[in-house]
Amino acid sequence: MFIVVSPGRLRAFADDGTPAGEVDEIDPSARLVWDDTRRWYPQLLAKGIRVERCVDLRLSHAILRHSSFTASSELARAALGPWDEQAVLDEPRERGTALFDLEAEEPRPEADPVDEWMLQREAVAASSDPGRLALLLAAESAGALIACEMKFAGLPVDAAIHERLLEQVLGPKPRPGERPAHLEALKQVLVERLGFDFNPDSAVELLKALRRAGLNVASTSKWEIREVDHPVIEPLLEYKKLSRLMTANGWNWLEAWVTDGRFRPEYVPGGVVTGRWAASGGGALQLPKQVRGAVVADPGWKLVVADAAQLEPRILTALSRDQRMAKAGEGDMYEGIVASGAVATRAQAKVAMLGAMYGATTGESGRLLPGLTKAFPQALALVERAARAGERGEIVTTHLGRSSPPPPDDLLAGANENAAAESRARSRARSWGRFTRNFVVQGSAAEWALCWMAGLRGRLYDLADGPFTARPHLVFFLHDEVIVHTPDHLAEQVAASIRDAAAAAGRLLFGELPVTFPVTTAIVDSYADAK
DNA sequence: ATGCATCGCGCG
DNA sequence: AAAGCGCGCGATGCAT
């Protein structure tokens, strides 16, 4: 059964979409259909209601609007409307410029979610691959539930441990506007070794200072100055490292983002064009290894940290059905690539695979590509095709049907003018090609991860009783990695569920292909101990 | 005072 | 100024 949720109304529908009247309260085992999970779910969670499944019409619309699978649908061909992000963003600008005429504005009636839902069902049913699209929309919507649940539960962070760590590395908490002791001391070393005062926090001043001291550098980035031989370099790199910790995850971060022992960032499913999640608030997806020691399980609980090993190369294997690459991926994929003879070392295998998926042309990665291409022609042909399509301004699509955004209007502009314009056009086209090359792999990997997590969510819930935060539950997700917070005694079962869900995700996406998706699991008290 | 672009760096 | 994809954020410096 479906229940369509809208302000003041709960409309029930049978599985085939026929109306079944209105209901008084939400049945959490029904599939809830709503405009935006972020709008409805937090208040349900606050009331202790955990929803089993949903249809997030906003996220689904974004997929269907652009998917090449539904290009001929009514939904995709309609003018931009209230379900389109762009229309919503443009809206305030179209209306008067006065800032305070909000009262004067007619509160426009909300679009009916039932109409949109029906359009979406039609679009999926008539699409070139209803099965894949339905899976994608279900996974995307499950992700929306999980994002809200993870924010509700929060990632357990021990502020005392974090503060101790900061004090060890930076010195005692400074007064506002001052550098902590260790950073200040390092600054003095820098000044001493260059022979004059300057502010190392300013990239402009720092660059001038380095050049004044006779160092031939064009920027102050780590990569470049690392190569320079001068007594200021070592303390400067150290300064940058400490400074980064201080500004990104220092005392301010702790105060702003960690309350009651929980870090609660906003996760943004579908926030990245490829379908990856984005996050806002506290840099959730950039939590540096340096501070992971402060992420600790509650007493009597454990963290189960799991990571999908070499996910993107394996996704490429499955997408391309490259039997030789599948063989190389039976164990550690990079070792397998070495064994195939494509490259000499594991490190090279890794660099070469990254280069294949990102479109490297130069450097070590570029040099290794011919060897990789020779060993795995089928897999490499897939990414090459995606790149060429992008260069021509065409759309590419992930395994389950998420399509790349249209190329910039000027992608091919200037191709037939003078030599300089032509070269710029080629460079633009190549750059877009690298994006589309990566899009199919990164986007399909994101789909696998969503299916993994959605399957895991259900398995975790079934492991215990009570409110979902009393059961094992997801507390963190980072592209190919999850953290589950679980009562001690269930940790082994959680680890097994994580592996089961990974295998199930592989079958859901790719059927019985001989491609495996191994996950490493670690049962730990502290995130820092996971690897 | 406030907004925006750039740099630099963290993560996958 | 990373070669080679995708992000978010803070500090700085300039424009408004």
PDB file of N, CA and C in Angstrom, chain A residues 466-521:
ATOM      1  N   GLY A 466      12.770  -2.375  19.467  1.00  0.00           N
ATOM      2  CA  GLY A 466      12.774  -1.045  20.072  1.00  0.00           C
ATOM      3  C   GLY A 466      12.960   0.037  19.041  1.00  0.00           C
ATOM      4  N   PRO A 467      13.066   1.279  19.513  1.00  0.00           N
ATOM      5  CA  PRO A 467      13.282   2.402  18.600  1.00  0.00           C
ATOM      6  C   PRO A 467      14.560   2.200  17.795  1.00  0.00           C
ATOM      7  N   PHE A 468      14.636   2.795  16.623  1.00  0.00           N
ATOM      8  CA  PHE A 468      15.754   2.413  15.751  1.00  0.00           C
ATOM      9  C   PHE A 468      17.113   2.793  16.316  1.00  0.00           C
ATOM     10  N   THR A 469      17.154   3.852  17.164  1.00  0.00           N
ATOM     11  CA  THR A 469      18.451   4.211  17.748  1.00  0.00           C
ATOM     12  C   THR A 469      18.851   3.275  18.891  1.00  0.00           C
ATOM     13  N   ALA A 470      17.920   2.404  19.311  1.00  0.00           N
ATOM     14  CA  ALA A 470      18.292   1.390  20.305  1.00  0.00           C
ATOM     15  C   ALA A 470      18.774   0.126  19.606  1.00  0.00           C
ATOM     16  N   ARG A 471      18.550   0.047  18.327  1.00  0.00           N
ATOM     17  CA  ARG A 471      19.010  -1.095  17.527  1.00  0.00           C
ATOM     18  C   ARG A 471      20.308  -0.698  16.830  1.00  0.00           C
ATOM     19  N   PRO A 472      20.993  -1.656  16.215  1.00  0.00           N
ATOM     20  CA  PRO A 472      22.126  -1.256  15.383  1.00  0.00           C
ATOM     21  C   PRO A 472      21.622  -0.305  14.293  1.00  0.00           C
ATOM     22  N   HIS A 473      22.353   0.785  14.056  1.00  0.00           N
ATOM     23  CA  HIS A 473      21.883   1.744  13.053  1.00  0.00           C
ATOM     24  C   HIS A 473      23.060   2.463  12.417  1.00  0.00           C
ATOM     25  N   LEU A 474      22.820   2.922  11.198  1.00  0.00           N
ATOM     26  CA  LEU A 474      23.844   3.658  10.457  1.00  0.00           C
ATOM     27  C   LEU A 474      24.081   5.021  11.091  1.00  0.00           C
ATOM     28  N   VAL A 475      25.356   5.400  11.220  1.00  0.00           N
ATOM     29  CA  VAL A 475      25.668   6.727  11.741  1.00  0.00           C
ATOM     30  C   VAL A 475      26.586   7.525  10.818  1.00  0.00           C
ATOM     31  N   PHE A 476      27.087   6.882   9.764  1.00  0.00           N
ATOM     32  CA  PHE A 476      27.997   7.613   8.872  1.00  0.00           C
ATOM     33  C   PHE A 476      28.065   6.917   7.523  1.00  0.00           C
ATOM     34  N   PHE A 477      28.213   7.727   6.483  1.00  0.00           N
ATOM     35  CA  PHE A 477      28.323   7.194   5.126  1.00  0.00           C
ATOM     36  C   PHE A 477      29.256   8.094   4.334  1.00  0.00           C
ATOM     37  N   LEU A 478      30.215   7.467   3.682  1.00  0.00           N
ATOM     38  CA  LEU A 478      31.227   8.251   2.963  1.00  0.00           C
ATOM     39  C   LEU A 478      31.566   7.584   1.636  1.00  0.00           C
ATOM     40  N   HIS A 479      30.605   7.651   0.704  1.00  0.00           N
ATOM     41  CA  HIS A 479      30.801   7.191  -0.675  1.00  0.00           C
ATOM     42  C   HIS A 479      30.956   5.675  -0.814  1.00  0.00           C
ATOM     43  N   ASP A 480      31.901   5.093  -0.119  1.00  0.00           N
ATOM     44  CA  ASP A 480      32.067   3.633  -0.227  1.00  0.00           C
ATOM     45  C   ASP A 480      32.339   3.029   1.146  1.00  0.00           C
ATOM     46  N   GLU A 481      31.944   3.754   2.156  1.00  0.00           N
ATOM     47  CA  GLU A 481      32.269   3.377   3.522  1.00  0.00           C
ATOM     48  C   GLU A 481      31.072   3.680   4.409  1.00  0.00           C
ATOM     49  N   VAL A 482      30.769   2.794   5.372  1.00  0.00           N
ATOM     50  CA  VAL A 482      29.693   3.079   6.331  1.00  0.00           C
ATOM     51  C   VAL A 482      30.190   2.815   7.755  1.00  0.00           C
ATOM     52  N   ILE A 483      29.551   3.483   8.690  1.00  0.00           N
ATOM     53  CA  ILE A 483      29.773   3.164  10.104  1.00  0.00           C
ATOM     54  C   ILE A 483      28.422   2.849  10.724  1.00  0.00           C
ATOM     55  N   VAL A 484      28.364   1.701  11.405  1.00  0.00           N
ATOM     56  CA  VAL A 484      27.169   1.311  12.139  1.00  0.00           C
ATOM     57  C   VAL A 484      27.485   1.369  13.626  1.00  0.00           C
ATOM     58  N   HIS A 485      26.594   1.975  14.387  1.00  0.00           N
ATOM     59  CA  HIS A 485      26.700   2.019  15.846  1.00  0.00           C
ATOM     60  C   HIS A 485      25.807   0.910  16.379  1.00  0.00           C
ATOM     61  N   THR A 486      26.374   0.017  17.151  1.00  0.00           N
ATOM     62  CA  THR A 486      25.602  -1.165  17.538  1.00  0.00           C
ATOM     63  C   THR A 486      25.879  -1.582  18.975  1.00  0.00           C
ATOM     64  N   PRO A 487      24.849  -2.098  19.644  1.00  0.00           N
ATOM     65  CA  PRO A 487      25.127  -2.738  20.936  1.00  0.00           C
ATOM     66  C   PRO A 487      26.196  -3.828  20.736  1.00  0.00           C
ATOM     67  N   ASP A 488      27.121  -3.836  21.685  1.00  0.00           N
ATOM     68  CA  ASP A 488      28.219  -4.801  21.704  1.00  0.00           C
ATOM     69  C   ASP A 488      27.910  -6.198  21.149  1.00  0.00           C
ATOM     70  N   HIS A 489      26.886  -6.793  21.743  1.00  0.00           N
ATOM     71  CA  HIS A 489      26.663  -8.216  21.496  1.00  0.00           C
ATOM     72  C   HIS A 489      26.165  -8.496  20.071  1.00  0.00           C
ATOM     73  N   LEU A 490      25.789  -7.448  19.338  1.00  0.00           N
ATOM     74  CA  LEU A 490      25.297  -7.661  17.971  1.00  0.00           C
ATOM     75  C   LEU A 490      26.344  -7.342  16.911  1.00  0.00           C
ATOM     76  N   ALA A 491      27.540  -6.954  17.353  1.00  0.00           N
ATOM     77  CA  ALA A 491      28.533  -6.438  16.401  1.00  0.00           C
ATOM     78  C   ALA A 491      28.885  -7.452  15.308  1.00  0.00           C
ATOM     79  N   GLU A 492      29.053  -8.722  15.691  1.00  0.00           N
ATOM     80  CA  GLU A 492      29.395  -9.734  14.689  1.00  0.00           C
ATOM     81  C   GLU A 492      28.265  -9.902  13.681  1.00  0.00           C
ATOM     82  N   GLN A 493      27.037  -9.882  14.174  1.00  0.00           N
ATOM     83  CA  GLN A 493      25.897 -10.005  13.257  1.00  0.00           C
ATOM     84  C   GLN A 493      25.804  -8.788  12.333  1.00  0.00           C
ATOM     85  N   VAL A 494      26.152  -7.638  12.860  1.00  0.00           N
ATOM     86  CA  VAL A 494      26.159  -6.433  12.036  1.00  0.00           C
ATOM     87  C   VAL A 494      27.177  -6.581  10.908  1.00  0.00           C
ATOM     88  N   ALA A 495      28.380  -7.046  11.270  1.00  0.00           N
ATOM     89  CA  ALA A 495      29.425  -7.216  10.246  1.00  0.00           C
ATOM     90  C   ALA A 495      28.953  -8.182   9.160  1.00  0.00           C
ATOM     91  N   ALA A 496      28.284  -9.246   9.573  1.00  0.00           N
ATOM     92  CA  ALA A 496      27.771 -10.207   8.592  1.00  0.00           C
ATOM     93  C   ALA A 496      26.695  -9.561   7.717  1.00  0.00           C
ATOM     94  N   SER A 497      25.851  -8.752   8.328  1.00  0.00           N
ATOM     95  CA  SER A 497      24.796  -8.074   7.569  1.00  0.00           C
ATOM     96  C   SER A 497      25.398  -7.135   6.525  1.00  0.00           C
ATOM     97  N   ILE A 498      26.479  -6.483   6.915  1.00  0.00           N
ATOM     98  CA  ILE A 498      27.134  -5.552   5.996  1.00  0.00           C
ATOM     99  C   ILE A 498      27.647  -6.310   4.769  1.00  0.00           C
ATOM    100  N   ARG A 499      28.248  -7.475   5.020  1.00  0.00           N
ATOM    101  CA  ARG A 499      28.761  -8.274   3.900  1.00  0.00           C
ATOM    102  C   ARG A 499      27.619  -8.825   3.049  1.00  0.00           C
ATOM    103  N   ASP A 500      26.570  -9.301   3.705  1.00  0.00           N
ATOM    104  CA  ASP A 500      25.399  -9.803   2.970  1.00  0.00           C
ATOM    105  C   ASP A 500      24.805  -8.716   2.078  1.00  0.00           C
ATOM    106  N   ALA A 501      24.681  -7.545   2.661  1.00  0.00           N
ATOM    107  CA  ALA A 501      24.061  -6.441   1.913  1.00  0.00           C
ATOM    108  C   ALA A 501      24.917  -6.061   0.706  1.00  0.00           C
ATOM    109  N   ALA A 502      26.231  -6.157   0.857  1.00  0.00           N
ATOM    110  CA  ALA A 502      27.123  -5.830  -0.266  1.00  0.00           C
ATOM    111  C   ALA A 502      26.932  -6.835  -1.398  1.00  0.00           C
ATOM    112  N   ALA A 503      26.872  -8.104  -1.039  1.00  0.00           N
ATOM    113  CA  ALA A 503      26.677  -9.128  -2.060  1.00  0.00           C
ATOM    114  C   ALA A 503      25.317  -8.944  -2.737  1.00  0.00           C
ATOM    115  N   ALA A 504      24.313  -8.624  -1.928  1.00  0.00           N
ATOM    116  CA  ALA A 504      22.970  -8.433  -2.475  1.00  0.00           C
ATOM    117  C   ALA A 504      22.931  -7.233  -3.425  1.00  0.00           C
ATOM    118  N   ALA A 505      23.654  -6.181  -3.060  1.00  0.00           N
ATOM    119  CA  ALA A 505      23.678  -4.992  -3.923  1.00  0.00           C
ATOM    120  C   ALA A 505      24.289  -5.339  -5.276  1.00  0.00           C
ATOM    121  N   GLY A 506      25.356  -6.124  -5.263  1.00  0.00           N
ATOM    122  CA  GLY A 506      25.981  -6.533  -6.514  1.00  0.00           C
ATOM    123  C   GLY A 506      25.004  -7.298  -7.396  1.00  0.00           C
ATOM    124  N   ARG A 507      24.239  -8.203  -6.772  1.00  0.00           N
ATOM    125  CA  ARG A 507      23.266  -8.988  -7.555  1.00  0.00           C
ATOM    126  C   ARG A 507      22.137  -8.107  -8.066  1.00  0.00           C
ATOM    127  N   LEU A 508      21.680  -7.182  -7.232  1.00  0.00           N
ATOM    128  CA  LEU A 508      20.591  -6.287  -7.641  1.00  0.00           C
ATOM    129  C   LEU A 508      20.966  -5.494  -8.893  1.00  0.00           C
ATOM    130  N   LEU A 509      22.185  -4.994  -8.906  1.00  0.00           N
ATOM    131  CA  LEU A 509      22.598  -4.148 -10.028  1.00  0.00           C
ATOM    132  C   LEU A 509      22.989  -4.969 -11.241  1.00  0.00           C
ATOM    133  N   PHE A 510      23.746  -6.036 -10.996  1.00  0.00           N
ATOM    134  CA  PHE A 510      24.410  -6.699 -12.118  1.00  0.00           C
ATOM    135  C   PHE A 510      24.038  -8.156 -12.292  1.00  0.00           C
ATOM    136  N   GLY A 511      23.064  -8.635 -11.524  1.00  0.00           N
ATOM    137  CA  GLY A 511      22.668 -10.024 -11.666  1.00  0.00           C
ATOM    138  C   GLY A 511      23.779 -10.962 -11.271  1.00  0.00           C
ATOM    139  N   GLU A 512      23.976 -12.013 -12.047  1.00  0.00           N
ATOM    140  CA  GLU A 512      24.920 -13.040 -11.633  1.00  0.00           C
ATOM    141  C   GLU A 512      26.282 -12.909 -12.311  1.00  0.00           C
ATOM    142  N   LEU A 513      26.674 -11.711 -12.638  1.00  0.00           N
ATOM    143  CA  LEU A 513      28.012 -11.506 -13.189  1.00  0.00           C
ATOM    144  C   LEU A 513      29.075 -12.014 -12.226  1.00  0.00           C
ATOM    145  N   PRO A 514      30.199 -12.507 -12.732  1.00  0.00           N
ATOM    146  CA  PRO A 514      31.261 -12.956 -11.835  1.00  0.00           C
ATOM    147  C   PRO A 514      32.094 -11.795 -11.301  1.00  0.00           C
ATOM    148  N   VAL A 515      31.420 -10.772 -10.804  1.00  0.00           N
ATOM    149  CA  VAL A 515      32.130  -9.638 -10.224  1.00  0.00           C
ATOM    150  C   VAL A 515      31.753  -9.561  -8.760  1.00  0.00           C
ATOM    151  N   THR A 516      32.756  -9.535  -7.897  1.00  0.00           N
ATOM    152  CA  THR A 516      32.469  -9.508  -6.465  1.00  0.00           C
ATOM    153  C   THR A 516      32.718  -8.114  -5.902  1.00  0.00           C
ATOM    154  N   PHE A 517      32.018  -7.830  -4.816  1.00  0.00           N
ATOM    155  CA  PHE A 517      32.177  -6.540  -4.137  1.00  0.00           C
ATOM    156  C   PHE A 517      32.531  -6.782  -2.679  1.00  0.00           C
ATOM    157  N   PRO A 518      33.790  -7.146  -2.426  1.00  0.00           N
ATOM    158  CA  PRO A 518      34.182  -7.446  -1.050  1.00  0.00           C
ATOM    159  C   PRO A 518      34.192  -6.184  -0.194  1.00  0.00           C
ATOM    160  N   VAL A 519      33.802  -6.344   1.060  1.00  0.00           N
ATOM    161  CA  VAL A 519      33.891  -5.228   1.994  1.00  0.00           C
ATOM    162  C   VAL A 519      34.751  -5.638   3.184  1.00  0.00           C
ATOM    163  N   THR A 520      35.564  -4.723   3.641  1.00  0.00           N
ATOM    164  CA  THR A 520      36.309  -4.960   4.872  1.00  0.00           C
ATOM    165  C   THR A 520      35.449  -4.477   6.027  1.00  0.00           C
ATOM    166  N   THR A 521      35.432  -5.215   7.114  1.00  0.00           N
ATOM    167  CA  THR A 521      34.687  -4.760   8.284  1.00  0.00           C
ATOM    168  C   THR A 521      35.612  -4.778   9.491  1.00  0.00           C
TER     169      THR A 521
END
